[in-house]
């Protein structure tokens, strides 16, 4: 589980973003477009529903995703996260705002442009797989290629490559209903990968799976990301999953952004009680980096302890830190920016043990 | 109708809560049935005082202005037919249908002069049909097809049976050509499109054939053309409704998933929606074929070729046995087509999934093609292979059937007459007196109030429109009499449906025995059993009700059986674990949980009984059915007949919408 | 499953080969007959085609097939029989789909639409066919025998109670007819002061069944019926005497209080077909026979279960002299 350390922190700026979302709104209901810009738009969901009969699915959401980043959108059911991801490729038509993918404005794209975008740049994986029951696995995977007009031989060959990539060897000619849920989602994954898109969207892809299979699939995604370095937007209601996969996490509630940040930021510095409550059960040692537990270096600190990067996760640092007689020196680049002693580590780890008992 | 396919999931029993929009809103403590009872009591009270006034009864040959103008409209079209461009067009179309049917007939069923026999004779047609059965659905179906075709031949109705097949297939072919695009529209369209098509299809299905038979002949011509078109009108709704339903119910996730891959509208339709709805579409096709077959006898009134002709011929002579054999062959054909289409669908799925050894299958088919070609050649060369010698079984069967029915009527007539008198005295007459002897404003108001009580606000608008329509077309009194018979018929249907449906659901043996009987009840032309029923009950309203029950009960029984069977086994287990008796299990668990199916069965049963109103007109039931028959029989009464047909449609739509509103309120899935 | 298909195929092949062998030994072929037909067709004569409407009652069928068989067997016409209701038949005159209606019971409304005087002129009267239609009130024979006085309308009220059924609301039931017929029964009943209610049977089949059952079970029944009709061979119904018909007594439908007139049944033909002329037209125009003649053929069909063609052929063979008279 060395992923966290390998994560790149993305300093996303709009110019080089793979995906850029600005002031995105989705309001369901009659004449929803007239609400935006009026004071009504500021009402809470319940008030808006009572007053206009409309439901705000996504409220004024903006964020940027850097190329190669894994961006997780997290929230409870009804928080608007699935609506948000569907707005990105206009599976649901947004009410206002803009979405740019690789610099192309999705919201104003023509039907043909939109189709081109869906065919070549963005693919999506769905919670309930959405496979075609009347087609074999191989033809499900090749579906995206087929509708681009690729010849049968060529697309099957290409799909066959992806089959082994996602571990479906030997199942090419099965039908979806002959596969387990986990295997079906591998097909969904393969289908999304077959078109070689630059962005992958995941809509709660593993929620319907058993816990063990879910863990396998998460690792599969981590592996694929390491190998293929695709930009990913990942929707989940499972905080563990979010923390495990995400370079950055967007927490949504009632259609609005509550917090965006790296996993350790979300756990270490929740912006409000809602997030705090959310992350309270998280094993902090698994998420927090040394940065969050270190103290200012003092002149009397021993300089013999091990040196660790400030991004090292506490749990991984624990063994080395506790084994050493001297406190750990935390560095950022070449500069020592803090000190972590045994007490600091134990505070995080032991507090957790207690919480879990 | 889709009703026969998908039983609604068993709904948990919900207590009778007054709906938000119902009358219970303000006085929530009074249950719905009490409101209904109140309305009825009030109705009876006012009826006692006003009985017999303003009933709007119209004597036998009187017309209202609206009816007269309907008739005049028909006359004008008829008078102007020589230079009416629409009629020229439809006539050309009709001529085209005729030539297609005629060509097929000369190929397969009638002598192609100067040949003394058709181009392909009996042996050849049977061999080819069997081979097709083998190719599309496997050897079991091949045996069934062969046996069916042989039975057409040996009972001496070869050419009539093949004619019926030809007309059915031409009509079904056109139905599919017209129906599938419309099904796609229904399946992909919005709610407004659906509401409009649903209403139009309701009209198509409830409008009595006799009403549009004459106009169709006027526009398309006599014989095969008229037969094909009126079959088409009747056979079109199932495929549109059921296939549309299938397309609409394709998993939204899959649509979304494939949309997200950037497919076009056309790719979505052809690669996702149609293939995924295939099973349902086949069911729709199946129902369309069944509907087409059941039109066969009626189309014979305009010289439509087929097995309906001998059935009607026998009816003219009151020859029960003579009608039985061709009627039974229609059932044989229906069963053959039903099982073949279903099996073909499963077989092709199995083949696609590699469940069959394709190479072996090809070899088998090629080998089987050799004797088929031989048979084809023989049937073109030798008279014995072209025409089957009639072994003379038909008269023997007919005599046996006659003998049986004579024995049956002689033995049971007293009992049946007594039963008829009882039902008439305790149910039919009092209710009829209340409905049809009330002033129109009272009956109308009471119906509206009851609609509101059971269906809430949602039921009010359609009820007002339909009642208004009944008033406008001027057959209010007859409509009330017909409504009465329909209601009593539905009560009997539901009694049968609950008893037999539960029995079928609980015992496989009962199911196995009953199902083919029900299939026969649905497909055998009513003309076949009309005379025995007449002999048992006389020309009365009750005879009409019996005909309606024979036709409607199979659907209702199947729906109830499927609904009861769908009750979750764990619920039944839970009931058993508390020590409930079998009776308690049925009454307290199975029936309440199958409530949605019961509601649907009652709704469909009622519409089916209503659909037989015209047959009722032929057996002494009077009212709207008689008006339609009268309009069909006498040219100057057509306007009245058309008004009666429209009134039947209005009754059907009214009752259906009230039932749907009631189902909607109680949380059961709406019918259809 | 596959094994069975194989075996089945094998069996079929063997059977087919066997039949092939048998066939080789068999007699004439279809080709021979075709050639024979072709040469016969050469001398078919100038009759051409007759589209014969066949209205749905046995008496009509008898007339239609007798004329049809004479036309096809003796004049070489091609006769197409079309099973149609009356209204539809009349509609077909204008389109060439129907040429002949051989027995018409009087349709003033249709005449208005299709005869030349007021309508489009597509149809014309081709004269009486010799049959006389008798319409009236009938009772089953047992009733006439047991209560002879019932055959006088004055005595009907005496029995009204016994005629009551579940449909007649306490009054005596009068069984009205198939709607195809002109009926004044409601008016007659009220104008003669009879305590009866008309219940419409709705179809000929229903009326016939009712009379058959009434005779068999000795039940009271009175209703509208007519001759010639094949039922009389099986159940000779007795006619109830109403005040006799006089000219004009049925002019005002509401005031009718007399019996139905006897109707001379007539032939209606397509105008354009008649204008073309030919032996077929002459045959139809010349055709005339008696009620007994028709009843004879109707009996062959309904009682003896013969096919209409065979019944007609049998009568023609027995009555060639009458046929010759039509052909003159």
Coordinates of N, CA and C in Angstrom, one line a residue, chain B residues 33-104:
Chain B
X33 N -65.0 2.6 1.4 CA -66.2 1.8 1.1 C -67.5 2.4 1.7
X34 N -67.3 3.1 2.8 CA -68.5 3.7 3.4 C -69.0 4.8 2.5
X35 N -68.1 5.6 2.0 CA -68.5 6.6 1.1 C -69.3 6.0 -0.1
X36 N -68.7 5.0 -0.7 CA -69.3 4.3 -1.8 C -70.7 3.9 -1.5
X37 N -70.8 3.3 -0.3 CA -72.1 2.8 0.2 C -73.1 4.0 0.3
X38 N -72.6 5.1 0.8 CA -73.4 6.2 1.0 C -74.0 6.7 -0.4
X39 N -73.1 6.7 -1.4 CA -73.5 7.2 -2.7 C -74.6 6.3 -3.2
X40 N -74.4 4.9 -3.0 CA -75.4 4.0 -3.6 C -76.7 4.2 -2.8
X41 N -76.7 4.3 -1.5 CA -77.9 4.5 -0.8 C -78.7 5.7 -1.2
X42 N -77.9 6.8 -1.4 CA -78.5 8.1 -1.9 C -79.1 7.9 -3.3
X43 N -78.4 7.1 -4.1 CA -78.8 6.9 -5.5 C -80.2 6.1 -5.4
X44 N -80.2 5.0 -4.7 CA -81.4 4.2 -4.6 C -82.6 5.1 -4.1
X45 N -82.3 5.9 -3.1 CA -83.3 6.8 -2.5 C -83.9 7.7 -3.6
X46 N -83.1 8.4 -4.3 CA -83.6 9.3 -5.4 C -84.3 8.5 -6.5
X47 N -83.7 7.4 -6.8 CA -84.2 6.5 -7.9 C -85.7 6.1 -7.6
X48 N -85.9 5.8 -6.3 CA -87.3 5.4 -5.9 C -88.3 6.5 -6.2
X49 N -87.9 7.7 -6.1 CA -88.8 8.8 -6.4 C -88.9 9.2 -7.9
X50 N -87.8 9.0 -8.6 CA -87.8 9.6 -10.0 C -87.8 8.5 -11.0
X51 N -87.8 7.2 -10.6 CA -87.7 6.1 -11.5 C -88.6 6.2 -12.8
X52 N -87.9 5.9 -13.9 CA -88.6 5.9 -15.1 C -88.7 7.2 -15.9
X53 N -88.3 8.3 -15.2 CA -88.3 9.6 -15.9 C -86.9 9.9 -16.5
X54 N -86.9 10.6 -17.6 CA -85.6 11.1 -18.2 C -84.6 10.0 -18.4
X55 N -85.1 8.8 -18.8 CA -84.2 7.7 -19.0 C -83.5 7.7 -20.4
X56 N -84.0 8.6 -21.2 CA -83.4 8.8 -22.6 C -83.5 7.5 -23.4
X57 N -84.4 6.6 -23.1 CA -84.6 5.4 -23.9 C -85.0 5.8 -25.3
X58 N -84.4 5.1 -26.3 CA -84.6 5.4 -27.7 C -85.2 4.2 -28.3
X59 N -86.4 4.3 -29.0 CA -87.0 3.2 -29.5 C -86.3 2.6 -30.7
X60 N -86.6 1.3 -31.0 CA -85.9 0.5 -32.0 C -85.3 1.2 -33.2
X61 N -86.2 1.9 -33.9 CA -85.7 2.5 -35.2 C -85.6 4.0 -35.2
X62 N -85.6 4.6 -34.0 CA -85.5 6.0 -33.9 C -84.1 6.4 -33.9
X63 N -83.8 7.6 -34.4 CA -82.4 8.1 -34.4 C -82.4 9.5 -33.8
X64 N -81.3 9.9 -33.2 CA -81.0 11.3 -32.8 C -80.4 12.0 -34.0
X65 N -80.3 13.3 -33.9 CA -79.7 14.0 -35.0 C -78.2 13.6 -35.2
X66 N -77.6 13.4 -34.1 CA -76.1 13.1 -34.2 C -76.0 11.8 -35.0
X67 N -76.9 10.8 -34.7 CA -76.8 9.5 -35.3 C -77.1 9.7 -36.8
X68 N -78.1 10.5 -37.1 CA -78.5 10.7 -38.5 C -77.4 11.3 -39.3
X69 N -76.7 12.3 -38.6 CA -75.6 12.9 -39.4 C -74.4 12.0 -39.6
X70 N -74.2 11.1 -38.6 CA -73.2 10.1 -38.8 C -73.5 9.2 -40.0
X71 N -74.7 8.8 -40.1 CA -75.2 8.0 -41.3 C -75.0 8.8 -42.6
X72 N -75.4 10.1 -42.5 CA -75.3 10.9 -43.7 C -73.9 11.0 -44.2
X73 N -73.0 11.2 -43.2 CA -71.6 11.3 -43.5 C -71.1 10.1 -44.3
X74 N -71.5 8.9 -43.8 CA -71.2 7.7 -44.5 C -71.8 7.7 -45.9
X75 N -73.0 8.1 -46.0 CA -73.7 8.1 -47.4 C -72.9 9.0 -48.3
X76 N -72.5 10.2 -47.8 CA -71.8 11.1 -48.7 C -70.5 10.5 -49.2
X77 N -69.8 9.9 -48.3 CA -68.5 9.2 -48.7 C -68.8 8.2 -49.8
X78 N -69.9 7.4 -49.6 CA -70.3 6.4 -50.5 C -70.6 7.0 -51.8
X79 N -71.4 8.0 -51.8 CA -71.9 8.7 -53.0 C -70.7 9.2 -53.8
X80 N -69.7 9.8 -53.1 CA -68.6 10.4 -53.8 C -67.5 9.5 -54.1
X81 N -67.7 8.2 -54.0 CA -66.5 7.3 -54.0 C -65.8 7.3 -55.3
X82 N -66.5 7.6 -56.4 CA -65.9 7.5 -57.7 C -64.9 8.5 -57.9
X83 N -65.0 9.7 -57.3 CA -64.0 10.8 -57.6 C -63.4 11.3 -56.3
X84 N -63.4 10.4 -55.2 CA -62.7 10.8 -54.0 C -61.3 10.3 -54.1
X85 N -60.3 11.2 -54.1 CA -58.9 10.7 -54.3 C -58.5 9.8 -53.2
X86 N -58.9 10.0 -51.9 CA -58.5 9.1 -50.8 C -59.0 7.7 -51.1
X87 N -60.2 7.6 -51.5 CA -60.8 6.3 -51.8 C -60.1 5.6 -53.0
X88 N -59.7 6.5 -54.0 CA -58.9 5.9 -55.1 C -57.6 5.3 -54.6
X89 N -57.0 6.0 -53.7 CA -55.7 5.6 -53.2 C -55.9 4.3 -52.4
X90 N -56.9 4.3 -51.4 CA -57.1 3.1 -50.6 C -57.5 2.0 -51.4
X91 N -58.3 2.3 -52.5 CA -58.7 1.2 -53.3 C -57.6 0.5 -54.0
X92 N -56.6 1.4 -54.5 CA -55.4 0.8 -55.1 C -54.7 -0.1 -54.1
X93 N -54.6 0.4 -52.9 CA -53.9 -0.3 -51.9 C -54.6 -1.6 -51.7
X94 N -55.9 -1.6 -51.6 CA -56.7 -2.8 -51.4 C -56.5 -3.8 -52.6
X95 N -56.4 -3.2 -53.8 CA -56.2 -4.1 -54.9 C -54.9 -4.8 -54.8
X96 N -53.9 -4.0 -54.3 CA -52.6 -4.6 -54.1 C -52.6 -5.7 -53.1
X97 N -53.3 -5.5 -52.0 CA -53.4 -6.6 -51.0 C -54.1 -7.8 -51.6
X98 N -55.1 -7.5 -52.4 CA -55.9 -8.6 -53.0 C -54.9 -9.4 -53.9
X99 N -54.1 -8.7 -54.7 CA -53.3 -9.4 -55.7 C -52.2 -10.2 -54.9
X100 N -51.7 -9.7 -53.8 CA -50.7 -10.5 -53.1 C -51.3 -11.7 -52.5
X101 N -52.5 -11.5 -51.9 CA -53.2 -12.7 -51.3 C -53.6 -13.7 -52.4
X102 N -54.0 -13.2 -53.5 CA -54.5 -14.0 -54.6 C -53.3 -14.8 -55.2
X103 N -52.1 -14.2 -55.3 CA -50.9 -14.9 -55.8 C -50.5 -16.0 -54.9
X104 N -50.5 -15.7 -53.6 CA -50.2 -16.7 -52.6 C -51.2 -17.8 -52.6

